mmCIF file of C-alpha atoms in Angstrom:
data_model
loop_
_atom_site.group_PDB
_atom_site.id
_atom_site.type_symbol
_atom_site.label_atom_id
_atom_site.label_comp_id
_atom_site.label_asym_id
_atom_site.label_seq_id
_atom_site.Cartn_x
_atom_site.Cartn_y
_atom_site.Cartn_z
ATOM 1 C CA MET A 1169 -29.047 4.915 35.433
ATOM 2 C CA ASN A 1170 -28.899 4.351 31.663
ATOM 3 C CA LYS A 1171 -27.385 0.936 30.978
ATOM 4 C CA TYR A 1172 -25.772 2.282 27.792
ATOM 5 C CA TYR A 1173 -22.626 4.390 27.717
ATOM 6 C CA LYS A 1174 -24.022 6.340 24.743
ATOM 7 C CA GLN A 1175 -26.917 5.777 22.398
ATOM 8 C CA VAL A 1176 -25.001 5.247 19.160
ATOM 9 C CA CYS A 1177 -21.537 4.288 17.935
ATOM 10 C CA ILE A 1178 -20.733 4.943 14.262
ATOM 11 C CA LYS A 1179 -17.733 3.154 12.795
ATOM 12 C CA ILE A 1180 -15.996 4.945 9.906
ATOM 13 C CA ALA A 1181 -12.802 4.114 8.028
ATOM 14 C CA THR A 1182 -12.571 6.335 4.937
ATOM 15 C CA ASP A 1183 -13.596 9.846 3.937
ATOM 16 C CA ALA A 1184 -16.132 8.370 1.460
ATOM 17 C CA GLN A 1185 -17.785 6.481 4.327
ATOM 18 C CA TYR A 1186 -17.794 9.676 6.363
ATOM 19 C CA ASP A 1187 -19.512 11.579 3.532
ATOM 20 C CA SER A 1188 -22.179 8.864 3.373
ATOM 21 C CA ILE A 1189 -23.109 9.189 7.066
ATOM 22 C CA LYS A 1190 -22.223 12.818 7.867
ATOM 23 C CA PRO A 1191 -25.832 14.130 7.520
ATOM 24 C CA ILE A 1192 -26.897 11.585 10.162
ATOM 25 C CA LEU A 1193 -24.116 12.697 12.518
ATOM 26 C CA GLU A 1194 -25.276 16.294 12.125
ATOM 27 C CA LYS A 1195 -28.868 15.217 12.826
ATOM 28 C CA PHE A 1196 -27.737 13.351 15.970
ATOM 29 C CA ALA A 1197 -26.006 16.510 17.180
ATOM 30 C CA GLN A 1198 -29.161 18.575 16.560
ATOM 31 C CA ASN A 1199 -31.371 16.045 18.354
ATOM 32 C CA ASN A 1200 -28.971 15.682 21.313
ATOM 33 C CA THR A 1201 -28.527 11.985 20.553
ATOM 34 C CA THR A 1202 -25.386 10.885 22.372
ATOM 35 C CA PHE A 1203 -22.919 9.176 20.046
ATOM 36 C CA ASP A 1204 -19.294 8.310 19.419
ATOM 37 C CA ILE A 1205 -17.512 8.202 16.059
ATOM 38 C CA PHE A 1206 -15.179 5.207 16.064
ATOM 39 C CA ILE A 1207 -12.244 5.449 13.645
ATOM 40 C CA PRO A 1208 -10.074 2.356 14.248
ATOM 41 C CA LYS A 1209 -6.334 2.270 14.653
ATOM 42 C CA HIS A 1210 -4.662 -1.002 13.704
ATOM 43 C CA LYS A 1211 -1.807 -2.103 15.945
ATOM 44 C CA GLY A 1212 -0.356 -4.301 13.219
ATOM 45 C CA ASN A 1213 -0.911 -1.501 10.660
ATOM 46 C CA PRO A 1214 -1.065 -3.802 7.593
ATOM 47 C CA LEU A 1215 -0.121 -2.009 4.352
ATOM 48 C CA ASN A 1216 0.082 1.233 6.360
ATOM 49 C CA VAL A 1217 -3.718 1.250 6.600
ATOM 50 C CA ASN A 1218 -3.472 3.682 9.541
ATOM 51 C CA ALA A 1219 -2.565 6.410 7.044
ATOM 52 C CA MET A 1220 -6.092 6.040 5.680
ATOM 53 C CA PHE A 1221 -7.653 6.057 9.158
ATOM 54 C CA ASN A 1222 -5.598 9.066 10.269
ATOM 55 C CA LYS A 1223 -6.642 11.038 7.190
ATOM 56 C CA THR A 1224 -10.295 10.306 7.982
ATOM 57 C CA HIS A 1225 -9.743 11.319 11.607
ATOM 58 C CA ASP A 1226 -8.321 14.674 10.514
ATOM 59 C CA ILE A 1227 -11.302 15.365 8.218
ATOM 60 C CA VAL A 1228 -13.865 14.446 10.878
ATOM 61 C CA SER A 1229 -12.099 16.497 13.558
ATOM 62 C CA LYS A 1230 -11.861 19.574 11.302
ATOM 63 C CA ASP A 1231 -15.637 19.395 10.867
ATOM 64 C CA GLY A 1232 -15.975 20.011 14.600
ATOM 65 C CA PHE A 1233 -16.764 16.513 15.865
ATOM 66 C CA SER A 1234 -14.859 16.101 19.122
ATOM 67 C CA ASN A 1235 -16.508 12.788 20.063
ATOM 68 C CA VAL A 1236 -14.066 10.664 18.049
ATOM 69 C CA ILE A 1237 -12.596 7.522 19.625
ATOM 70 C CA ARG A 1238 -9.783 5.368 18.216
ATOM 71 C CA GLU A 1239 -10.456 2.270 20.319
ATOM 72 C CA VAL A 1240 -13.334 0.764 22.298
ATOM 73 C CA THR A 1241 -13.287 -0.507 25.871
ATOM 74 C CA SER A 1242 -15.652 -2.558 28.023
ATOM 75 C CA LYS A 1243 -17.434 0.601 29.235
ATOM 76 C CA ASN A 1244 -18.334 1.620 25.683
ATOM 77 C CA LYS A 1245 -21.646 -0.207 25.399
ATOM 78 C CA TYR A 1246 -24.196 1.334 23.043
ATOM 79 C CA HIS A 1247 -27.847 0.949 22.167
ATOM 80 C CA LEU A 1248 -27.063 0.956 18.435
ATOM 81 C CA ALA A 1249 -23.891 0.425 16.409
ATOM 82 C CA LEU A 1250 -23.825 1.688 12.801
ATOM 83 C CA ILE A 1251 -21.036 -0.200 11.087
ATOM 84 C CA THR A 1252 -19.128 0.124 7.858
ATOM 85 C CA PRO A 1253 -17.111 -1.519 6.543
ATOM 86 C CA ASN A 1254 -17.425 -5.074 7.853
ATOM 87 C CA TYR A 1255 -16.869 -6.206 11.451
ATOM 88 C CA GLU A 1256 -17.791 -4.407 14.647
ATOM 89 C CA GLN A 1257 -14.196 -4.707 15.999
ATOM 90 C CA GLY A 1258 -15.097 -4.993 19.657
ATOM 91 C CA ILE A 1259 -18.045 -2.574 19.753
ATOM 92 C CA GLU A 1260 -20.655 -3.725 22.265
ATOM 93 C CA ALA A 1261 -24.232 -2.842 21.340
ATOM 94 C CA LYS A 1262 -27.780 -4.136 21.611
ATOM 95 C CA TYR A 1263 -28.323 -3.693 17.867
ATOM 96 C CA TYR A 1264 -25.833 -3.840 15.014
ATOM 97 C CA VAL A 1265 -26.806 -2.200 11.727
ATOM 98 C CA LYS A 1266 -24.573 -2.164 8.663
ATOM 99 C CA TYR A 1267 -24.823 0.793 6.282
ATOM 100 C CA SER A 1268 -23.669 0.837 2.676
ATOM 101 C CA TYR A 1269 -21.566 3.825 1.684
ATOM 102 C CA GLY A 1270 -22.158 3.400 -2.066
ATOM 103 C CA PRO A 1271 -25.212 2.986 -4.321
ATOM 104 C CA SER A 1272 -24.425 -0.716 -4.821
ATOM 105 C CA HIS A 1273 -22.895 -3.237 -2.443
ATOM 106 C CA THR A 1274 -22.875 -6.120 -4.924
ATOM 107 C CA VAL A 1275 -19.974 -4.800 -7.017
ATOM 108 C CA LYS A 1276 -17.476 -7.443 -5.871
ATOM 109 C CA PRO A 1277 -19.348 -10.490 -4.479
ATOM 110 C CA ILE A 1278 -16.107 -12.361 -3.812
ATOM 111 C CA PHE A 1279 -15.422 -9.821 -1.039
ATOM 112 C CA THR A 1280 -18.897 -8.850 0.155
ATOM 113 C CA HIS A 1281 -21.083 -11.976 -0.076
ATOM 114 C CA GLN A 1282 -19.666 -13.838 2.929
ATOM 115 C CA ALA A 1283 -21.653 -15.206 5.855
ATOM 116 C CA HIS A 1284 -18.966 -14.520 8.448
ATOM 117 C CA ARG A 1285 -19.050 -10.837 7.455
ATOM 118 C CA LEU A 1286 -22.817 -10.400 7.411
ATOM 119 C CA ASN A 1287 -24.555 -12.740 9.866
ATOM 120 C CA HIS A 1288 -23.964 -10.429 12.840
ATOM 121 C CA TYR A 1289 -26.154 -7.501 11.720
ATOM 122 C CA HIS A 1290 -29.766 -6.957 12.737
ATOM 123 C CA GLY A 1291 -30.339 -4.591 9.826
ATOM 124 C CA TYR A 1292 -28.736 -3.411 6.613
ATOM 125 C CA PHE A 1293 -29.200 0.069 5.084
ATOM 126 C CA LEU A 1294 -28.898 -0.279 1.307
ATOM 127 C CA HIS A 1295 -29.454 1.856 -1.790
ATOM 128 C CA SER A 1296 -30.132 -0.781 -4.454
ATOM 129 C CA GLN A 1297 -33.163 -3.058 -4.815
ATOM 130 C CA ARG A 1298 -30.877 -5.853 -5.986
ATOM 131 C CA ASP A 1299 -28.805 -5.514 -2.797
ATOM 132 C CA LEU A 1300 -32.012 -5.732 -0.765
ATOM 133 C CA ASP A 1301 -32.982 -9.017 -2.395
ATOM 134 C CA ILE A 1302 -29.515 -10.572 -1.948
ATOM 135 C CA PHE A 1303 -28.715 -9.483 1.599
ATOM 136 C CA SER A 1304 -32.183 -10.197 3.001
ATOM 137 C CA VAL A 1305 -30.910 -13.747 3.616
ATOM 138 C CA PHE A 1306 -28.704 -12.303 6.390
ATOM 139 C CA SER A 1307 -30.819 -9.621 8.070
ATOM 140 C CA LYS A 1308 -33.623 -7.102 7.716
ATOM 141 C CA THR A 1309 -32.900 -4.830 4.769
ATOM 142 C CA TYR A 1310 -33.998 -1.255 4.153
ATOM 143 C CA LEU A 1311 -33.959 0.612 0.827
ATOM 144 C CA LEU A 1312 -32.719 4.157 1.525
ATOM 145 C CA PRO A 1313 -31.254 7.053 -0.505
ATOM 146 C CA ASP A 1314 -27.476 7.549 -0.703
ATOM 147 C CA LEU A 1315 -26.818 10.516 1.587
ATOM 148 C CA LYS A 1316 -23.580 11.443 -0.203
ATOM 149 C CA TYR A 1317 -25.706 12.898 -2.965
ATOM 150 C CA VAL A 1318 -28.051 15.067 -0.930
ATOM 151 C CA GLY A 1319 -28.047 18.422 -2.716
ATOM 152 C CA TYR A 1320 -26.598 16.969 -5.937
ATOM 153 C CA LYS A 1321 -27.295 18.987 -9.076
ATOM 154 C CA SER A 1322 -25.845 18.444 -12.538
ATOM 155 C CA GLN A 1323 -23.802 21.336 -13.918
ATOM 156 C CA ILE A 1324 -23.797 20.048 -17.504
ATOM 157 C CA LYS A 1325 -24.916 22.558 -20.125
ATOM 158 C CA THR A 1326 -26.684 20.835 -23.007
ATOM 159 C CA GLN A 1327 -25.371 23.358 -25.520
ATOM 160 C CA SER A 1328 -21.738 22.620 -24.643
ATOM 161 C CA LYS A 1329 -19.915 21.290 -27.716
ATOM 162 C CA LYS A 1330 -16.987 19.490 -26.077
ATOM 163 C CA LYS A 1331 -18.167 16.804 -23.711
ATOM 164 C CA THR A 1332 -16.311 15.721 -20.559
ATOM 165 C CA ILE A 1333 -15.206 12.135 -19.889
ATOM 166 C CA LEU A 1334 -14.271 11.052 -16.372
ATOM 167 C CA PHE A 1335 -11.976 8.022 -15.978
ATOM 168 C CA LEU A 1336 -12.425 6.225 -12.629
ATOM 169 C CA PRO A 1337 -10.207 3.106 -12.513
ATOM 170 C CA SER A 1338 -10.410 0.775 -9.524
ATOM 171 C CA TRP A 1339 -7.426 -0.704 -7.681
ATOM 172 C CA GLU A 1340 -7.524 -4.496 -7.438
ATOM 173 C CA GLY A 1341 -5.072 -4.994 -10.305
ATOM 174 C CA GLN A 1342 -7.942 -5.431 -12.760
ATOM 175 C CA ASN A 1343 -6.242 -3.620 -15.639
ATOM 176 C CA ASP A 1344 -2.792 -2.193 -16.255
ATOM 177 C CA LEU A 1345 -3.073 1.585 -15.793
ATOM 178 C CA SER A 1346 -1.318 2.089 -19.131
ATOM 179 C CA TRP A 1347 -4.653 1.487 -20.918
ATOM 180 C CA ILE A 1348 -5.737 4.910 -19.699
ATOM 181 C CA VAL A 1349 -2.784 6.560 -21.454
ATOM 182 C CA SER A 1350 -3.687 4.805 -24.701
ATOM 183 C CA ALA A 1351 -7.394 5.698 -24.500
ATOM 184 C CA VAL A 1352 -6.873 9.295 -23.378
ATOM 185 C CA ALA A 1353 -4.374 9.944 -26.167
ATOM 186 C CA LYS A 1354 -7.038 8.993 -28.733
ATOM 187 C CA LEU A 1355 -9.973 10.752 -27.030
ATOM 188 C CA LYS A 1356 -8.284 13.980 -25.941
ATOM 189 C CA LYS A 1357 -8.769 15.713 -29.305
ATOM 190 C CA ASN A 1358 -12.566 15.602 -29.132
ATOM 191 C CA TYR A 1359 -13.264 15.464 -25.389
ATOM 192 C CA THR A 1360 -12.218 17.081 -22.114
ATOM 193 C CA ILE A 1361 -10.560 14.322 -20.078
ATOM 194 C CA ILE A 1362 -10.550 14.034 -16.281
ATOM 195 C CA VAL A 1363 -8.772 11.133 -14.547
ATOM 196 C CA LYS A 1364 -9.362 10.363 -10.859
ATOM 197 C CA LEU A 1365 -7.490 7.392 -9.419
ATOM 198 C CA HIS A 1366 -8.844 5.389 -6.503
ATOM 199 C CA PRO A 1367 -8.127 7.228 -3.199
ATOM 200 C CA TYR A 1368 -6.872 4.119 -1.412
ATOM 201 C CA GLY A 1369 -5.372 2.144 -4.262
ATOM 202 C CA ASP A 1370 -2.210 1.300 -2.376
ATOM 203 C CA PHE A 1371 -3.283 2.063 1.240
ATOM 204 C CA GLY A 1372 -0.012 3.962 1.620
ATOM 205 C CA ALA A 1373 2.129 0.997 0.601
ATOM 206 C CA LYS A 1374 5.168 1.491 -1.628
ATOM 207 C CA ILE A 1375 4.142 1.974 -5.251
ATOM 208 C CA PRO A 1376 6.258 0.231 -7.915
ATOM 209 C CA LYS A 1377 8.326 2.627 -10.008
ATOM 210 C CA SER A 1378 6.562 1.454 -13.168
ATOM 211 C CA VAL A 1379 3.182 2.512 -11.727
ATOM 212 C CA LYS A 1380 4.592 5.897 -10.683
ATOM 213 C CA ASN A 1381 5.813 6.440 -14.235
ATOM 214 C CA VAL A 1382 2.376 5.608 -15.677
ATOM 215 C CA LYS A 1383 0.751 8.036 -13.237
ATOM 216 C CA ILE A 1384 3.102 10.760 -14.450
ATOM 217 C CA GLU A 1385 2.167 9.969 -18.059
ATOM 218 C CA ILE A 1386 -1.545 10.154 -17.233
ATOM 219 C CA GLN A 1387 -1.068 13.437 -15.410
ATOM 220 C CA LYS A 1388 0.699 14.942 -18.425
ATOM 221 C CA ILE A 1389 -1.890 13.882 -20.968
ATOM 222 C CA ALA A 1390 -5.181 14.436 -19.069
ATOM 223 C CA ASP A 1391 -6.876 17.838 -18.840
ATOM 224 C CA GLU A 1392 -7.378 17.242 -15.106
ATOM 225 C CA PHE A 1393 -5.736 14.600 -12.897
ATOM 226 C CA TYR A 1394 -6.511 13.593 -9.297
ATOM 227 C CA ASP A 1395 -4.451 10.960 -7.537
ATOM 228 C CA GLY A 1396 -7.309 9.971 -5.231
ATOM 229 C CA GLU A 1397 -8.236 13.403 -3.900
ATOM 230 C CA ALA A 1398 -11.233 15.518 -5.030
ATOM 231 C CA SER A 1399 -14.923 14.937 -4.361
ATOM 232 C CA LEU A 1400 -16.533 12.406 -6.695
ATOM 233 C CA LYS A 1401 -19.828 14.240 -6.220
ATOM 234 C CA GLY A 1402 -18.357 17.453 -7.603
ATOM 235 C CA LEU A 1403 -16.673 15.729 -10.551
ATOM 236 C CA LEU A 1404 -19.805 13.781 -11.536
ATOM 237 C CA ALA A 1405 -21.802 17.023 -11.608
ATOM 238 C CA ARG A 1406 -19.748 18.259 -14.590
ATOM 239 C CA THR A 1407 -19.253 14.915 -16.362
ATOM 240 C CA ASP A 1408 -20.999 13.649 -19.506
ATOM 241 C CA LEU A 1409 -19.652 10.095 -19.398
ATOM 242 C CA VAL A 1410 -17.855 7.899 -16.856
ATOM 243 C CA ILE A 1411 -15.406 5.180 -17.886
ATOM 244 C CA SER A 1412 -14.589 2.679 -15.153
ATOM 245 C CA ASP A 1413 -13.999 -1.032 -14.541
ATOM 246 C CA ILE A 1414 -15.603 -3.378 -11.986
ATOM 247 C CA SER A 1415 -16.028 -0.589 -9.469
ATOM 248 C CA GLY A 1416 -18.577 1.004 -7.184
ATOM 249 C CA ALA A 1417 -18.011 4.205 -9.175
ATOM 250 C CA VAL A 1418 -20.139 2.668 -11.948
ATOM 251 C CA PHE A 1419 -23.179 2.830 -9.654
ATOM 252 C CA ASP A 1420 -22.336 6.268 -8.271
ATOM 253 C CA ALA A 1421 -22.581 7.505 -11.868
ATOM 254 C CA LEU A 1422 -25.831 5.615 -12.541
ATOM 255 C CA TYR A 1423 -27.332 6.878 -9.274
ATOM 256 C CA VAL A 1424 -26.958 10.532 -10.305
ATOM 257 C CA GLY A 1425 -27.848 9.930 -13.971
ATOM 258 C CA VAL A 1426 -24.406 10.118 -15.616
ATOM 259 C CA PRO A 1427 -23.979 7.452 -18.334
ATOM 260 C CA VAL A 1428 -21.196 4.918 -17.804
ATOM 261 C CA THR A 1429 -19.321 2.420 -19.940
ATOM 262 C CA ILE A 1430 -16.972 -0.283 -18.645
ATOM 263 C CA TYR A 1431 -13.458 -1.277 -19.670
ATOM 264 C CA SER A 1432 -12.518 -4.704 -18.307
ATOM 265 C CA LYS A 1433 -10.548 -7.657 -19.594
ATOM 266 C CA ASN A 1434 -12.386 -9.990 -17.214
ATOM 267 C CA ILE A 1435 -15.858 -8.747 -16.284
ATOM 268 C CA ASN A 1436 -16.483 -11.894 -14.175
ATOM 269 C CA LYS A 1437 -13.352 -11.536 -12.027
ATOM 270 C CA PHE A 1438 -15.250 -10.916 -8.781
ATOM 271 C CA ASP A 1439 -18.254 -13.222 -9.326
ATOM 272 C CA VAL A 1440 -19.098 -16.094 -6.997
ATOM 273 C CA PRO A 1441 -21.045 -19.245 -8.020
ATOM 274 C CA GLY A 1442 -24.601 -18.201 -8.802
ATOM 275 C CA VAL A 1443 -24.096 -14.476 -8.161
ATOM 276 C CA LYS A 1444 -22.529 -12.017 -10.586
ATOM 277 C CA SER A 1445 -21.065 -8.640 -9.766
ATOM 278 C CA GLY A 1446 -23.473 -5.770 -10.399
ATOM 279 C CA CYS A 1447 -21.282 -4.692 -13.323
ATOM 280 C CA ALA A 1448 -21.334 -8.139 -14.973
ATOM 281 C CA LYS A 1449 -25.097 -8.497 -14.418
ATOM 282 C CA TYR A 1450 -26.027 -5.226 -16.081
ATOM 283 C CA VAL A 1451 -23.537 -5.722 -18.920
ATOM 284 C CA ASP A 1452 -25.205 -9.097 -19.617
ATOM 285 C CA GLU A 1453 -28.651 -7.479 -19.493
ATOM 286 C CA GLY A 1454 -27.629 -4.805 -22.005
ATOM 287 C CA TYR A 1455 -27.840 -1.781 -19.728
ATOM 288 C CA VAL A 1456 -24.091 -1.087 -19.700
ATOM 289 C CA SER A 1457 -21.606 -1.474 -22.582
ATOM 290 C CA LEU A 1458 -18.300 -3.313 -22.181
ATOM 291 C CA SER A 1459 -14.947 -2.928 -23.952
ATOM 292 C CA LYS A 1460 -11.979 -5.281 -23.555
ATOM 293 C CA THR A 1461 -9.370 -3.190 -25.401
ATOM 294 C CA ALA A 1462 -8.538 0.506 -25.383
ATOM 295 C CA SER A 1463 -9.270 0.699 -29.148
ATOM 296 C CA ALA A 1464 -12.725 -0.840 -28.686
ATOM 297 C CA LEU A 1465 -13.392 1.592 -25.824
ATOM 298 C CA VAL A 1466 -12.594 4.617 -28.006
ATOM 299 C CA LYS A 1467 -15.042 3.368 -30.649
ATOM 300 C CA GLN A 1468 -17.697 2.787 -27.964
ATOM 301 C CA VAL A 1469 -17.615 6.340 -26.546
ATOM 302 C CA PRO A 1470 -19.902 8.048 -29.148
ATOM 303 C CA GLU A 1471 -22.578 5.379 -28.632
ATOM 304 C CA ALA A 1472 -22.272 5.671 -24.839
ATOM 305 C CA LEU A 1473 -22.952 9.420 -25.188
ATOM 306 C CA SER A 1474 -26.077 8.897 -27.283
ATOM 307 C CA SER A 1475 -29.536 9.837 -25.985
ATOM 308 C CA GLN A 1476 -30.761 6.250 -26.416
ATOM 309 C CA TYR A 1477 -27.947 4.886 -24.235
ATOM 310 C CA LEU A 1478 -28.648 7.500 -21.558
ATOM 311 C CA HIS A 1479 -32.375 6.656 -21.660
ATOM 312 C CA THR A 1480 -31.613 2.943 -21.145
ATOM 313 C CA GLN A 1481 -29.428 3.643 -18.126
ATOM 314 C CA LYS A 1482 -31.990 6.008 -16.605
ATOM 315 C CA GLU A 1483 -34.483 3.147 -16.783
ATOM 316 C CA LEU A 1484 -32.026 0.984 -14.845
ATOM 317 C CA SER A 1485 -31.509 3.716 -12.220
ATOM 318 C CA LYS A 1486 -35.246 4.007 -11.572
ATOM 319 C CA LYS A 1487 -35.521 0.227 -11.414
ATOM 320 C CA ILE A 1488 -32.866 -0.373 -8.753
ATOM 321 C CA PHE A 1489 -32.364 2.864 -6.754
ATOM 322 C CA ARG A 1490 -34.396 4.977 -4.396
ATOM 323 C CA GLN A 1491 -33.057 8.358 -5.470
ATOM 324 C CA ASP A 1492 -33.686 11.395 -3.298
ATOM 325 C CA PHE A 1493 -31.362 14.400 -3.534
ATOM 326 C CA THR A 1494 -33.349 16.481 -1.029
ATOM 327 C CA SER A 1495 -33.061 16.851 2.749
ATOM 328 C CA ARG A 1496 -35.955 14.397 3.076
ATOM 329 C CA ALA A 1497 -33.416 11.636 2.418
ATOM 330 C CA VAL A 1498 -31.995 12.224 5.910
ATOM 331 C CA ASP A 1499 -35.456 11.972 7.459
ATOM 332 C CA SER A 1500 -36.027 8.573 5.835
ATOM 333 C CA TRP A 1501 -32.838 7.290 7.474
ATOM 334 C CA MET A 1502 -33.784 8.759 10.858
ATOM 335 C CA ARG A 1503 -37.194 7.069 10.829
ATOM 336 C CA ILE A 1504 -35.524 3.647 10.611
ATOM 337 C CA ILE A 1505 -32.786 4.512 13.118
ATOM 338 C CA SER A 1506 -35.470 5.645 15.600
ATOM 339 C CA LEU A 1507 -37.078 2.195 15.462
ATOM 340 C CA TYR A 1508 -33.884 0.713 16.889
ATOM 341 C CA LEU A 1509 -33.246 3.466 19.425
ATOM 342 C CA GLU A 1510 -36.822 3.160 20.698
ATOM 343 C CA ASP A 1511 -36.802 -0.682 20.663
ATOM 344 C CA LYS A 1512 -39.660 -0.747 18.167
ATOM 345 C CA VAL A 1513 -38.138 -3.462 15.995
ATOM 346 C CA ASP A 1514 -39.517 -7.005 16.267
ATOM 347 C CA GLN A 1515 -37.854 -8.370 19.423
ATOM 348 C CA GLU A 1516 -38.603 -11.995 18.522
ATOM 349 C CA TYR A 1517 -36.759 -11.465 15.247
ATOM 350 C CA VAL A 1518 -33.844 -9.907 17.163
ATOM 351 C CA ALA A 1519 -33.765 -12.847 19.585
ATOM 352 C CA MET A 1520 -33.746 -15.402 16.763
ATOM 353 C CA HIS A 1521 -31.087 -13.422 14.884
ATOM 354 C CA ASN A 1522 -28.890 -13.327 17.990
ATOM 355 C CA LEU A 1523 -29.362 -17.091 18.383
ATOM 356 C CA MET A 1524 -28.438 -17.713 14.749
ATOM 357 C CA SER A 1525 -25.385 -15.495 15.016
ATOM 358 C CA SER A 1526 -24.315 -17.132 18.281
ATOM 359 C CA GLU A 1527 -24.648 -20.625 16.821
ATOM 360 C CA PHE A 1528 -22.798 -19.607 13.674
ATOM 361 C CA TRP A 1529 -19.850 -18.249 15.619
ATOM 362 C CA GLY A 1530 -19.976 -21.221 17.977
ATOM 363 C CA TYR A 1531 -19.539 -23.600 15.040
ATOM 364 C CA LYS A 1532 -16.974 -21.359 13.375
ATOM 365 C CA ASN A 1533 -14.899 -20.986 16.549
ATOM 366 C CA GLU A 1534 -15.053 -24.755 17.170
ATOM 367 C CA SER A 1535 -13.986 -25.325 13.576
ATOM 368 C CA GLU A 1536 -11.051 -22.965 14.091
ATOM 369 C CA ARG A 1537 -10.123 -24.722 17.366
ATOM 370 C CA LEU A 1538 -10.162 -28.098 15.630
ATOM 371 C CA ARG A 1539 -8.110 -26.710 12.739
ATOM 372 C CA ILE A 1540 -5.451 -25.465 15.165
ATOM 373 C CA GLU A 1541 -5.581 -28.768 17.058
ATOM 374 C CA LYS A 1542 -5.144 -30.644 13.772
ATOM 375 C CA GLN A 1543 -2.166 -28.463 12.842
ATOM 376 C CA THR A 1544 -0.665 -29.089 16.290
ATOM 377 C CA LEU A 1545 -1.110 -32.858 15.914
ATOM 378 C CA ILE A 1546 0.377 -32.742 12.408
ATOM 379 C CA GLY A 1547 3.332 -30.879 13.891
ATOM 380 C CA LYS A 1548 3.731 -33.535 16.600
ATOM 381 C CA VAL A 1549 3.501 -36.352 14.052
ATOM 382 C CA THR A 1550 6.107 -34.617 11.888
ATOM 383 C CA PHE A 1551 8.385 -34.163 14.898
ATOM 384 C CA MET A 1552 7.990 -37.777 16.024
ATOM 385 C CA THR A 1553 8.521 -39.012 12.455
ATOM 386 C CA ASN A 1554 11.725 -37.022 12.262
ATOM 387 C CA GLU A 1555 12.808 -38.399 15.653
ATOM 388 C CA LEU A 1556 12.018 -41.930 14.496
ATOM 389 C CA ASN A 1557 13.886 -41.453 11.247
ATOM 390 C CA SER A 1558 16.777 -40.015 13.197
ATOM 391 C CA PHE A 1559 16.716 -43.008 15.546
ATOM 392 C CA LEU A 1560 16.527 -45.445 12.633
ATOM 393 C CA GLY A 1561 19.374 -43.562 11.008
ATOM 394 C CA ILE A 1562 21.466 -43.901 14.154
ATOM 395 C CA LYS A 1563 20.503 -47.558 14.431
ATOM 396 C CA ARG A 1564 21.541 -48.159 10.828
ATOM 397 C CA SER A 1565 24.801 -46.271 11.432
ATOM 398 C CA ILE A 1566 25.506 -48.444 14.494
ATOM 399 C CA ARG A 1567 24.732 -51.542 12.432
ATOM 400 C CA LEU A 1568 27.095 -50.417 9.697
ATOM 401 C CA LEU A 1569 29.735 -49.517 12.271
ATOM 402 C CA ALA A 1570 29.376 -52.911 13.942
ATOM 403 C CA GLY A 1571 29.698 -54.564 10.539
ATOM 404 C CA ASN A 1572 32.834 -52.582 9.793
ATOM 405 C CA ILE A 1573 34.320 -53.534 13.178
ATOM 406 C CA LYS A 1574 33.526 -57.213 12.572
ATOM 407 C CA ARG A 1575 35.160 -57.080 9.147
ATOM 408 C CA LYS A 1576 38.247 -55.372 10.538
ATOM 409 C CA LEU A 1577 38.449 -57.937 13.357
ATOM 410 C CA ARG A 1578 38.216 -60.795 10.854
ATOM 411 C CA LYS A 1579 41.004 -59.252 8.782
ATOM 412 C CA THR A 1580 43.162 -58.782 11.890
ATOM 413 C CA ILE A 1581 42.618 -62.374 13.034
ATOM 414 C CA THR A 1582 43.414 -63.631 9.578
ATOM 415 C CA ARG A 1583 46.714 -61.735 9.564
ATOM 416 C CA ILE A 1584 47.668 -63.094 13.016
ATOM 417 C CA ASP A 1585 46.561 -66.644 12.319
ATOM 418 C CA PRO A 1586 46.366 -67.231 8.583
ATOM 419 C CA SER A 1587 45.354 -70.872 9.193
#
């Protein structure tokens, strides 16, 4: 009897992650590889994140995949787990492989460059050479094409007079959305303007009225407006220039050869000591232009549309990506996946990686236990201090009361016997 429940478990959270792995799911189905698609469901439902998961579930189900699970149990043990985003969330597997769902995973190091998020994986499927170099400290890394862009073809006509600009703002409160209104108002006369907001900017949480009002303004002034919906692949195909901030969208544009310029008031917001975000790195190296005000951005647009600027960014794309828009991109993924399914990866490496991961979590769990124990002891000390202070307060009150009684007794005795 096979010791594994199924061969593969693929964890997916968003529709973008689904798009990045869908060709592999279809290949599994063709090859009769048994697999589950795990779309989590949070019991605590922070920030209504289940709205995002449920949307993904609906999309996956409509595509005909019936093997979707919303939770894992002890019987669900797999040969291989393909995970994104971070954490396996209870999936039991012999091998854990993390896959990147965007051309660059070093966009926001403050979130992604963390040992507790990355030490568990035996392999990492990446699309950028820089990512390979950085994340090789955690696991084996593989440079693979971004499957979202299989079949991608630009629809831009070189003879078109009015060029199209696509605004792709991110959602971590980097910039006030009102900058888009200011920039679009000045650019609209000479360019076709498309604005696509981040699909999960608020994760379903309540949006402040002020933000709603700005969205309405943007919608009125832009030629096309998408509040998160619409395929980025389709929009990029008819775009001449992308304007974004510190966002993965910058590298989606570079991957398919669309020039990009950045608007950011603090390009180093997501850096960590010694490692810059991909956006900050390539701004510093002169591959990508940066504007810190809407007025400066408007002035930068003609230069960002120049042939020289496009040539410079194409050089960067060839330097860091393995681009493949053909069906062969899927085959390159499957060759690596087969190594894990057939146990052809270095087993000594796997054993040492498991040992490292086990020791890491042993130390981390002990650290957490000691932290809780410390907090408990601090609580006890605080309680006992309060009890002591209360006791001393009572003792002082008794002393004062006794003093008052003595004084009253002396006064009474004096009245009775003045001598």
